[in-house]
PDB file of C-alpha atoms in Angstrom:
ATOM      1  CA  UNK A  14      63.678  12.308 -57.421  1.00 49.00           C
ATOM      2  CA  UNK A  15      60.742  14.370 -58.963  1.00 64.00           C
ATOM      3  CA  UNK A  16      61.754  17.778 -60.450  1.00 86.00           C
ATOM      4  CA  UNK A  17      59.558  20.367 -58.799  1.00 94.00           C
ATOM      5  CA  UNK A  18      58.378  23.748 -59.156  1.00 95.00           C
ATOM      6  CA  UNK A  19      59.852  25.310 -55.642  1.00 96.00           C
ATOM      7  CA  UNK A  20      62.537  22.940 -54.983  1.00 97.00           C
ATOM      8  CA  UNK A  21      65.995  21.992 -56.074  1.00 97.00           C
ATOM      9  CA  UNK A  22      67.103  19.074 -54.889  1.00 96.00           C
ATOM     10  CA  UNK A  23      70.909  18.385 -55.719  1.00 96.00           C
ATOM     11  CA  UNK A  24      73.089  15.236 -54.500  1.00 95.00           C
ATOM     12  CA  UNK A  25      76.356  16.577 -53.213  1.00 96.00           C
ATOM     13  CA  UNK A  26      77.533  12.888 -52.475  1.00 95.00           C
ATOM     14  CA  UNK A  27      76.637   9.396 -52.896  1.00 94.00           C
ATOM     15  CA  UNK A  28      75.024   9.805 -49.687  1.00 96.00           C
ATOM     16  CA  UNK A  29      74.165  13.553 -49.200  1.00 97.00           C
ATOM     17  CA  UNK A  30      71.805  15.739 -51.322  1.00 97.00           C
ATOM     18  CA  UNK A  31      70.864  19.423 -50.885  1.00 97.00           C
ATOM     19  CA  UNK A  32      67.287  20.829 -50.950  1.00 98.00           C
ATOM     20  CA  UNK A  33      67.232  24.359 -51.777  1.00 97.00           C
ATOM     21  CA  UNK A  34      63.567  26.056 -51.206  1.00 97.00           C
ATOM     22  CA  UNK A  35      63.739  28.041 -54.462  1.00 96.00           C
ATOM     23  CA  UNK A  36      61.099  31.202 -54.235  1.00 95.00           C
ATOM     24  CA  UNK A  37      63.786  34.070 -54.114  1.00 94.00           C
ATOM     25  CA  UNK A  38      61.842  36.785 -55.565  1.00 93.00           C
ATOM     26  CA  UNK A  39      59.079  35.982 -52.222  1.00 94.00           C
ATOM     27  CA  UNK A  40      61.940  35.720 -49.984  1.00 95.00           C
ATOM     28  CA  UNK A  41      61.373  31.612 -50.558  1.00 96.00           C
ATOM     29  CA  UNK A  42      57.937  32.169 -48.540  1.00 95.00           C
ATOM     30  CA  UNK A  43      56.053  29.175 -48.173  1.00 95.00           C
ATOM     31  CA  UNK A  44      53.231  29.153 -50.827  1.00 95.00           C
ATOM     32  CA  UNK A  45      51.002  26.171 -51.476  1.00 95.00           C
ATOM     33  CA  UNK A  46      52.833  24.939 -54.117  1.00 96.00           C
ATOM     34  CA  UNK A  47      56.281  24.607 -51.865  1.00 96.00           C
ATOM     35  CA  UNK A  48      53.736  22.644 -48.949  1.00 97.00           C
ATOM     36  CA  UNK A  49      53.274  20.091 -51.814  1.00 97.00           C
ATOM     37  CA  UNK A  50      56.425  19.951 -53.278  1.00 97.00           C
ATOM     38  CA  UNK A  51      58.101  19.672 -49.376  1.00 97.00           C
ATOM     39  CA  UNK A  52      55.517  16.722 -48.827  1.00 97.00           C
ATOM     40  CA  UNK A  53      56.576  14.732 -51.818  1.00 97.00           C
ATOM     41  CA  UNK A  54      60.082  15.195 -51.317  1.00 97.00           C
ATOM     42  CA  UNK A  55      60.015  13.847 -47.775  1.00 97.00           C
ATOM     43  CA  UNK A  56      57.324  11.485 -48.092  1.00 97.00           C
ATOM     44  CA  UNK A  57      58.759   9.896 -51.181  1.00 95.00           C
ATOM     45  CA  UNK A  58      62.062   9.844 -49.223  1.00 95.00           C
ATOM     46  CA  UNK A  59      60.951   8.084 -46.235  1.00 95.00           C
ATOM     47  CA  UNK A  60      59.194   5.607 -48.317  1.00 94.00           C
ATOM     48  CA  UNK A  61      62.462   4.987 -51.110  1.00 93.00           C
ATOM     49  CA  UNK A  62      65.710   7.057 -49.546  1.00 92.00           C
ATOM     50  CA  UNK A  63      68.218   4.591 -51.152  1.00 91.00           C
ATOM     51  CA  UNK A  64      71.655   5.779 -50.774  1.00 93.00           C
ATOM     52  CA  UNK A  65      70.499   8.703 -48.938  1.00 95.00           C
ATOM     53  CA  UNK A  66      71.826   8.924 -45.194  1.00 96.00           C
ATOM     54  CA  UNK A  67      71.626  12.789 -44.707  1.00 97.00           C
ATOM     55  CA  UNK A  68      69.768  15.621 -46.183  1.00 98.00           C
ATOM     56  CA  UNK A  69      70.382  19.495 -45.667  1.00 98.00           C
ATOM     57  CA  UNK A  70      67.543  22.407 -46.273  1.00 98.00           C
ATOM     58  CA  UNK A  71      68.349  25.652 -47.246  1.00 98.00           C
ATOM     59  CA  UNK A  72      67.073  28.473 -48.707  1.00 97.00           C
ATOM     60  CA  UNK A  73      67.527  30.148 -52.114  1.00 96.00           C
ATOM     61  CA  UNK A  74      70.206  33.059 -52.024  1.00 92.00           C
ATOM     62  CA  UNK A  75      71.656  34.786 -48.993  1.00 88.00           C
ATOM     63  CA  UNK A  76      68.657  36.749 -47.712  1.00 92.00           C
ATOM     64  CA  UNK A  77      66.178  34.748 -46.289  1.00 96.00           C
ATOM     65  CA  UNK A  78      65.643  30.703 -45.648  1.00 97.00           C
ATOM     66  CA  UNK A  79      62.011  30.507 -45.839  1.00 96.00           C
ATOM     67  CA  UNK A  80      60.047  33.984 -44.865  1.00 94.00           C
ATOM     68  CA  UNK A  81      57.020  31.860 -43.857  1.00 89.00           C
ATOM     69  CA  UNK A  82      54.074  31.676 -45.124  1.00 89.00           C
ATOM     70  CA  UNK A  83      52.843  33.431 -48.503  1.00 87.00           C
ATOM     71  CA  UNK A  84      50.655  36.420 -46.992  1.00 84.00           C
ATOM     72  CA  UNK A  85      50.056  37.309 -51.155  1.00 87.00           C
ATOM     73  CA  UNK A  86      48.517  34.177 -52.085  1.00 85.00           C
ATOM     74  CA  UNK A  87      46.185  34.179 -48.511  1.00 83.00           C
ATOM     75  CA  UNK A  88      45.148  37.703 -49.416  1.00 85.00           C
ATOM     76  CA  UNK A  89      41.301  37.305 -49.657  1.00 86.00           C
ATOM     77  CA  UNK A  90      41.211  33.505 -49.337  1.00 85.00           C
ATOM     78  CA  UNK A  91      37.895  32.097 -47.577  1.00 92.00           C
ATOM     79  CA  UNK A  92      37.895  30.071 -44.251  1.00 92.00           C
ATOM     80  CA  UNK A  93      37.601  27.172 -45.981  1.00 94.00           C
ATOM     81  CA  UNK A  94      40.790  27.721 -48.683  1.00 91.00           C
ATOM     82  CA  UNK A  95      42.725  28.977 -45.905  1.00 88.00           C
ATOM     83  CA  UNK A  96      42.153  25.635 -44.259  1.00 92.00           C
ATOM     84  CA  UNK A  97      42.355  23.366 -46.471  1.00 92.00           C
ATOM     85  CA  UNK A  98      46.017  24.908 -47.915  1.00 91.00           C
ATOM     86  CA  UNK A  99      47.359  24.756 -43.715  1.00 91.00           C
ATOM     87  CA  UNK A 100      46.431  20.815 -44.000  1.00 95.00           C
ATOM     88  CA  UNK A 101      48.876  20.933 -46.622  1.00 95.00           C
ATOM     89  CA  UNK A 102      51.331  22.948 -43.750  1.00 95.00           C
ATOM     90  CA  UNK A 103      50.424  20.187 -41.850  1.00 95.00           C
ATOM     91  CA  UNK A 104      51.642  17.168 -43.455  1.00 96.00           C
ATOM     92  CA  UNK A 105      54.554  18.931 -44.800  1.00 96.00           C
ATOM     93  CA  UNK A 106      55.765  19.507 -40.963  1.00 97.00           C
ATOM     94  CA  UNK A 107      54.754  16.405 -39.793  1.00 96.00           C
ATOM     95  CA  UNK A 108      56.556  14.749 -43.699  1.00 97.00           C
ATOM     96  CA  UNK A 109      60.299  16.796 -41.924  1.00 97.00           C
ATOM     97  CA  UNK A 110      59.658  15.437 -38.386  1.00 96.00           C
ATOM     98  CA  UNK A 111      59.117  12.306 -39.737  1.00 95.00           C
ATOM     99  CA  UNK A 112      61.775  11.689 -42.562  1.00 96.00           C
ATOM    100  CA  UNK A 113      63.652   8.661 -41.315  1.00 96.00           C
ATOM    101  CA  UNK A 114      66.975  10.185 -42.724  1.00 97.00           C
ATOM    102  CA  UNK A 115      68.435  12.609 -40.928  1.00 97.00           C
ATOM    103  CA  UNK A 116      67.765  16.028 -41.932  1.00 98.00           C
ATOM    104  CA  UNK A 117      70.288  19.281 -41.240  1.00 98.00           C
ATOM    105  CA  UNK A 118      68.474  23.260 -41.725  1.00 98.00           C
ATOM    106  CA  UNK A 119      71.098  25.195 -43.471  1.00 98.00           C
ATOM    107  CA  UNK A 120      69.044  29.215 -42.194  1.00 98.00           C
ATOM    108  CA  UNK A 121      70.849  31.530 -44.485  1.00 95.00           C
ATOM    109  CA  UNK A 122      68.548  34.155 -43.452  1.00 95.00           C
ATOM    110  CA  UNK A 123      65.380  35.165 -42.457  1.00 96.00           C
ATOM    111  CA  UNK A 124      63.230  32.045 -40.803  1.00 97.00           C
ATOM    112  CA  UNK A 125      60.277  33.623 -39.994  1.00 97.00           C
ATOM    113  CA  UNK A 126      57.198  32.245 -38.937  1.00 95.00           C
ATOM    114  CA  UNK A 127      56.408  29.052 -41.111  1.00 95.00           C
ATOM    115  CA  UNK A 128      60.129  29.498 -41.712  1.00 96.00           C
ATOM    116  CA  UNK A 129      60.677  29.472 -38.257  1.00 97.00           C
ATOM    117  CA  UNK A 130      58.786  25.812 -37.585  1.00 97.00           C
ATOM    118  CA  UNK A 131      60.372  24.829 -40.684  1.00 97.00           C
ATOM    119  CA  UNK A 132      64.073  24.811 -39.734  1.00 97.00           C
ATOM    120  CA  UNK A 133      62.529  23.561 -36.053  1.00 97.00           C
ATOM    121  CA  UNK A 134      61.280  20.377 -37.799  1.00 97.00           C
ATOM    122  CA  UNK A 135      64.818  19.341 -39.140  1.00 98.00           C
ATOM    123  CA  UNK A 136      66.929  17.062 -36.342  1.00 97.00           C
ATOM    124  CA  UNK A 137      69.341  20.329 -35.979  1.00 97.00           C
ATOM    125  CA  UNK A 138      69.970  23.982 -37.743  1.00 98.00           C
ATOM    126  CA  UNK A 139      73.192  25.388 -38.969  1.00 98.00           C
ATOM    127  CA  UNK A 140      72.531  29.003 -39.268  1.00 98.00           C
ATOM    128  CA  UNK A 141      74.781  32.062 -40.501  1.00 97.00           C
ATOM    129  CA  UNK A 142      75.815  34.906 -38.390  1.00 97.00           C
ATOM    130  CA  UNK A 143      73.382  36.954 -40.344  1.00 96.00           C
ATOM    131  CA  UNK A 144      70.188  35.014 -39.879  1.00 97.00           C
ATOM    132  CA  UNK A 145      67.262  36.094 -38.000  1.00 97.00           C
ATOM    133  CA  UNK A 146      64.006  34.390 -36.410  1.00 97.00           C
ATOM    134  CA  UNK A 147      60.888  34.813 -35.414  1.00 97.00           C
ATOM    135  CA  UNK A 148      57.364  33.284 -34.817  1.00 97.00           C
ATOM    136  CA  UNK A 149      55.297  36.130 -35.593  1.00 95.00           C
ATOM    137  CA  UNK A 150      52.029  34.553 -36.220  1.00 95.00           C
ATOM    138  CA  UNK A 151      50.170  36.101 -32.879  1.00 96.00           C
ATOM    139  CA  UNK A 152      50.851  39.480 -34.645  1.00 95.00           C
ATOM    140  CA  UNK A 153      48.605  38.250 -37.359  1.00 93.00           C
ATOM    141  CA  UNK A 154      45.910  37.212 -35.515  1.00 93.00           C
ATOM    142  CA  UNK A 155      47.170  33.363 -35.682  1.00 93.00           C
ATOM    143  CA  UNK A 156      49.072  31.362 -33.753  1.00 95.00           C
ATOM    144  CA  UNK A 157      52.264  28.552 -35.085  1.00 94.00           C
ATOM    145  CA  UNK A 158      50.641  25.721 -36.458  1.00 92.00           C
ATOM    146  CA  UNK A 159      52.856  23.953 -38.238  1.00 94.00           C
ATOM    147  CA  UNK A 160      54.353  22.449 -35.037  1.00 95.00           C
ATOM    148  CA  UNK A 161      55.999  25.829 -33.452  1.00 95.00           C
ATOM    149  CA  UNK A 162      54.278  25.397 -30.303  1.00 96.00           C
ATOM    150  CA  UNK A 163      55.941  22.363 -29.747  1.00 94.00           C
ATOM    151  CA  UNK A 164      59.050  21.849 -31.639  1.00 96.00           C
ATOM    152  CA  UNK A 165      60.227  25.710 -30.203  1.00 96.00           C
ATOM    153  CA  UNK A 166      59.172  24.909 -26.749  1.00 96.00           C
ATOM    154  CA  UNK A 167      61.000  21.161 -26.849  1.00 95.00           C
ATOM    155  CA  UNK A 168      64.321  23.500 -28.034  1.00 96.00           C
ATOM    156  CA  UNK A 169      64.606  25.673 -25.569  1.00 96.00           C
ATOM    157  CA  UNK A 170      61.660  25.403 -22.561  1.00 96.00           C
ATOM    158  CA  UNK A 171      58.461  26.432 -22.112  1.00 96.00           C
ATOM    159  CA  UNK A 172      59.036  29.751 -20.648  1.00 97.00           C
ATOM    160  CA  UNK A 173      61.319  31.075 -23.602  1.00 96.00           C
ATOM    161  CA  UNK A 174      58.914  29.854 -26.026  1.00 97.00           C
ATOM    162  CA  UNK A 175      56.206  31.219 -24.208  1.00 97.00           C
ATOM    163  CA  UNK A 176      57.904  34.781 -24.561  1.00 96.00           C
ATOM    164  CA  UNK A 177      59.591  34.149 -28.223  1.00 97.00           C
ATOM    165  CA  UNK A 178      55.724  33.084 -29.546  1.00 97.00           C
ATOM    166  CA  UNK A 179      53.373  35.971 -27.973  1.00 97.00           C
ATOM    167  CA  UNK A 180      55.813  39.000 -27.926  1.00 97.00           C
ATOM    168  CA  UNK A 181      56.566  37.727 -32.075  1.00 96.00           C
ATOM    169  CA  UNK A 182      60.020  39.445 -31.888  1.00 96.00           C
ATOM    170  CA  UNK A 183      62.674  38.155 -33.659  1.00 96.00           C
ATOM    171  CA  UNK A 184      65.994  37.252 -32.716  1.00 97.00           C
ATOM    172  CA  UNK A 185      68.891  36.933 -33.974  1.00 96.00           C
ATOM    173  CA  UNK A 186      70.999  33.432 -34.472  1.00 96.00           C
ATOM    174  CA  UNK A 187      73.316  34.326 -31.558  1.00 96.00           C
ATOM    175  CA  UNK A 188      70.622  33.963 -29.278  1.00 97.00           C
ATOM    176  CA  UNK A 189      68.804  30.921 -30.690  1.00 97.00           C
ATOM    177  CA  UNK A 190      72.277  28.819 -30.156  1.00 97.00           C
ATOM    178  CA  UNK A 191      72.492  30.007 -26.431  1.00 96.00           C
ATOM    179  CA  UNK A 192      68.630  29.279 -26.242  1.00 97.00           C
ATOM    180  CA  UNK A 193      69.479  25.869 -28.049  1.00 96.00           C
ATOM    181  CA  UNK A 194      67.484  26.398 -31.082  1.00 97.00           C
ATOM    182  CA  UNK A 195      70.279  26.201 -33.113  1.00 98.00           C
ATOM    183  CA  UNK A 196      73.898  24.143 -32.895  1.00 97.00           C
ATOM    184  CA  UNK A 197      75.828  26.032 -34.599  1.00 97.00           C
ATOM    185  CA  UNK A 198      76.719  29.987 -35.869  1.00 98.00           C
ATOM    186  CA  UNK A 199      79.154  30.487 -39.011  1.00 97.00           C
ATOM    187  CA  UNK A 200      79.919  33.034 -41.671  1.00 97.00           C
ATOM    188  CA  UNK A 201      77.500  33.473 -43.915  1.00 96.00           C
ATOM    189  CA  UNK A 202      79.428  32.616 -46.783  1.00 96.00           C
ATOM    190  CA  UNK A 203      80.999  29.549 -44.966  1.00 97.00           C
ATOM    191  CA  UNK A 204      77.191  28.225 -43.933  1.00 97.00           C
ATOM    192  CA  UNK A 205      76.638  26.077 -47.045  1.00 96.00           C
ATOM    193  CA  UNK A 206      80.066  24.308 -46.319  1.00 97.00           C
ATOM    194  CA  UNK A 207      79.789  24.082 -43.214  1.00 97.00           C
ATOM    195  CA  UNK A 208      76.439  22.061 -43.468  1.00 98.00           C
ATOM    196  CA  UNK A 209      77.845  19.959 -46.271  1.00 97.00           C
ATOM    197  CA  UNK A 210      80.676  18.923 -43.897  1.00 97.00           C
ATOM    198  CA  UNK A 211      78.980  17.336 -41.055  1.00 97.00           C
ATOM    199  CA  UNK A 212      76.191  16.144 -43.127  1.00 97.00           C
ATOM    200  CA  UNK A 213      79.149  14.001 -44.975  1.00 97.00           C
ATOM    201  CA  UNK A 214      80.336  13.091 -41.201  1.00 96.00           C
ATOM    202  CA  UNK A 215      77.074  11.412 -40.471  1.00 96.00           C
ATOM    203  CA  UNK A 216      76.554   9.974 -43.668  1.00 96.00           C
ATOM    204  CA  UNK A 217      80.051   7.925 -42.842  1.00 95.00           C
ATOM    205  CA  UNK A 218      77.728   6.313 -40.095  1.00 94.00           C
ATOM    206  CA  UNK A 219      75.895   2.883 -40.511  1.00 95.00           C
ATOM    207  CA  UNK A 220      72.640   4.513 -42.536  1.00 94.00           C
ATOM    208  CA  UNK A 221      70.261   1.854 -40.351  1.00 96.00           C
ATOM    209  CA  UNK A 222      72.187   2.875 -36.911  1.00 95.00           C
ATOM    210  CA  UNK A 223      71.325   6.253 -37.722  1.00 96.00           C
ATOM    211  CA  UNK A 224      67.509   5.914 -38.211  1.00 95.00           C
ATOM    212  CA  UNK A 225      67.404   4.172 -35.317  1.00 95.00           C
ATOM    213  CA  UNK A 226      69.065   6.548 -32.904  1.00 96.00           C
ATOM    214  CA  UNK A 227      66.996   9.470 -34.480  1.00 95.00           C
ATOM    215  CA  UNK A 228      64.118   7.717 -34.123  1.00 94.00           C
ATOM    216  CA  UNK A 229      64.923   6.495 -30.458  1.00 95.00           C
ATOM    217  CA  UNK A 230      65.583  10.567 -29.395  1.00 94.00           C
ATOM    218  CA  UNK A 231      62.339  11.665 -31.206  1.00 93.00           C
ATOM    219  CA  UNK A 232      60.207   9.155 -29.743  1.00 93.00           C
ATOM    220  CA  UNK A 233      62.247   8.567 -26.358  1.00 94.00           C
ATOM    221  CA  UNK A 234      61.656  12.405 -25.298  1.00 92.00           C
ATOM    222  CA  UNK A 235      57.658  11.743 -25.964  1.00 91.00           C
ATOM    223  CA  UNK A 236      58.167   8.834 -23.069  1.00 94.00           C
ATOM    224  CA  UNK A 237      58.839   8.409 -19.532  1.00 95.00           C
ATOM    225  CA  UNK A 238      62.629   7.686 -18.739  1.00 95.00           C
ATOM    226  CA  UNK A 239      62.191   3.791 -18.092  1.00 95.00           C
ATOM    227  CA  UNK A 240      59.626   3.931 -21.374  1.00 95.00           C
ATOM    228  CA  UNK A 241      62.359   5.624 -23.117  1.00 94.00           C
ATOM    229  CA  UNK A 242      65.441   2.912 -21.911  1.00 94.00           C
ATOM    230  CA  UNK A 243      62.754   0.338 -22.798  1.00 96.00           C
ATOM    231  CA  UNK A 244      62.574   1.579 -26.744  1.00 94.00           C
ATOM    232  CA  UNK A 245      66.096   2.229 -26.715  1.00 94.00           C
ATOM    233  CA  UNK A 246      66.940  -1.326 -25.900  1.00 93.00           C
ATOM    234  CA  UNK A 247      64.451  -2.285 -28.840  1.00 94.00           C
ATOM    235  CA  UNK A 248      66.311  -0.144 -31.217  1.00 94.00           C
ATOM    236  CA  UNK A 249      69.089  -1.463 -30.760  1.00 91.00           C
ATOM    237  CA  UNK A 250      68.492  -5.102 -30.763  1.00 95.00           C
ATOM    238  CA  UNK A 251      67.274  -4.468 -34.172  1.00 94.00           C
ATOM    239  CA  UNK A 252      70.907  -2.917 -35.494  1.00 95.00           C
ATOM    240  CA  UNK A 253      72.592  -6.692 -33.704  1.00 95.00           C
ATOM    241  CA  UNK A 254      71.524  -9.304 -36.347  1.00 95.00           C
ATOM    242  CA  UNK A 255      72.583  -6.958 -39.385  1.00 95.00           C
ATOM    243  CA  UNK A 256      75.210  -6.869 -41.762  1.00 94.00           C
ATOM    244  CA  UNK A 257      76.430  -3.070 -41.531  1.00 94.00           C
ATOM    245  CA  UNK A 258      76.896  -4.135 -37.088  1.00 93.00           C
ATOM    246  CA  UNK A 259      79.461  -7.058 -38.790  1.00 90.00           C
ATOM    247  CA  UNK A 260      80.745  -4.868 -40.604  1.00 90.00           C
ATOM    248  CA  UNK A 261      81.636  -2.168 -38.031  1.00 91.00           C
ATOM    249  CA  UNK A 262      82.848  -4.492 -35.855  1.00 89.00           C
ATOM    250  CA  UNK A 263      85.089  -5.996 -38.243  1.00 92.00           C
ATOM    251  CA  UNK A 264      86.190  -2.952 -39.942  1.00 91.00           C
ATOM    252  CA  UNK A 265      87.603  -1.408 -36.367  1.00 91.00           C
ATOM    253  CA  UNK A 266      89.292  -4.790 -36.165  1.00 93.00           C
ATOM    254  CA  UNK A 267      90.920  -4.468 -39.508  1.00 92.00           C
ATOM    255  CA  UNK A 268      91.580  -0.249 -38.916  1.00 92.00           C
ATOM    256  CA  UNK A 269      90.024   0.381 -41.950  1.00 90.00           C
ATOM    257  CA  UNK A 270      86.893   2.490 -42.720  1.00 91.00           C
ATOM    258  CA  UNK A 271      83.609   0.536 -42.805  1.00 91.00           C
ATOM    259  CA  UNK A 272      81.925   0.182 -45.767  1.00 91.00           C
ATOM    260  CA  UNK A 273      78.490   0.209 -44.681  1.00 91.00           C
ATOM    261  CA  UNK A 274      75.306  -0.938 -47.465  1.00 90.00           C
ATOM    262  CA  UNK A 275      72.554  -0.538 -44.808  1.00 86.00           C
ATOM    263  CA  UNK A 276      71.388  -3.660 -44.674  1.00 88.00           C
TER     264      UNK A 276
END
């Protein structure tokens, strides 16, 4: 991996690494520099993950996961800067939603806004007892466009997202599990372990079996019900002829664990 300027990326396993968005002193607010930096990272992963099978996103420290975006560096930008730096946004979000490997928000704090569509474009959020939400961008004259609209409204229905995205109050992470934003509440100082945990879990799972079902929700939920069975079905004939399905098969034969190679 790439050392970057707003990232840390550390491998807790073989299979797991940790990506901490590293702007403390801005509350890890998304700046233009982090938009690159989150591109590469997940673009470069989709296109080489290796050993990867799981990733987790967090924020720097214990006050906010990403306060959304920079409002410091936008001060005074023109129409056209401010544009061409939400492209950027853009491909970042659509970089997350995209990432074949499965990918766990660790919100350790504040997830406003940006922050807010952010943790919404991982597969599922972890968040601590102390974290808070919001999509406040109609209170600054803007609307969420790095895929709020639609990842919020897919989590929990269009009339809650409706309210959550023009009233731009926040909530608290209580409420965004019983909404079914989130999948979890823990301590604060147990979140990071607690991500760590089940990202581990998963990453004991066949690494091919695993892009496939993600990829067969994501694209599934986009179809019709028969549409959906119908891609499912093609998913999974891909996962018959390979080596890690042999493997599984014989390895519950055996009672052993598998030792999957993703191929």
């Amino acid at each position: 991996m790439s050392d970057y300027d707003t990232l840390i990326v550390t491998q807790v396993t073989e299979h797991v690494s940790l990506i901490t968005m590293n702007r403390p002193s801005s509350a890890n607010a998304l700046n233009t520099q982090m938009g690159l930096d989150l591109v590469d990272f997940f673009e470069s992963t989709a296109l080489h993950a290796g050993a990867l099978r799981c990733l987790i996103l967090i924020g720097a420290g214990d006050k906010a996961f990403c306060a959304g975006g920079d409002l410091r560096e936008r001060s005074g930008m023109s129409n056209a800067a401010w544009t061409e730096q939400h492209l950027i946004f853009e491909r970042m979000a659509r970089a997350i939603l995209n990432c074949p490997v499965p990918v766990i928000a660790a919100v350790n704090g504040a997830a406003y806004g940006g922050g807010c569509e952010i943790a919404a474009c991982c597969d599922f959020i972890y968040a601590s007892s102390s974290a808070r939400f919001a999509l406040t961008e109609t209170s600054l004259g803007i609307i969420p466009g790095a895929g709020g609209t639609q990842t919020i409204a897919r989590a929990v229905g269009e009339r809650r997202a409706k309210e959550l995205i023009l009233s731009a109050e926040p909530f608290d992470s209580t409420l965004a599990a019983e909404w079914g934003l989130v999948n979890k509440v823990v301590a604060p100082a147990d979140l990071r372990d607690a991500a760590i945990d089940r990202a581990r879990q998963i990453s004991t799972n066949a690494p091919l079996a695993l892009r496939q079902a993600k990829q067969a929700i994501a694209r599934g939920l986009q179809m019709s019900l028969s549409e959906g069975m119908a891609f499912e079905i093609e998913a999974y004939n891909r996962l018959v002829p390979t080596a890690d399905r042999y493997e599984g098969v014989l390895a519950f034969n055996e009672r052993r664990k598998p030792r999957f190679e993703g191929q």
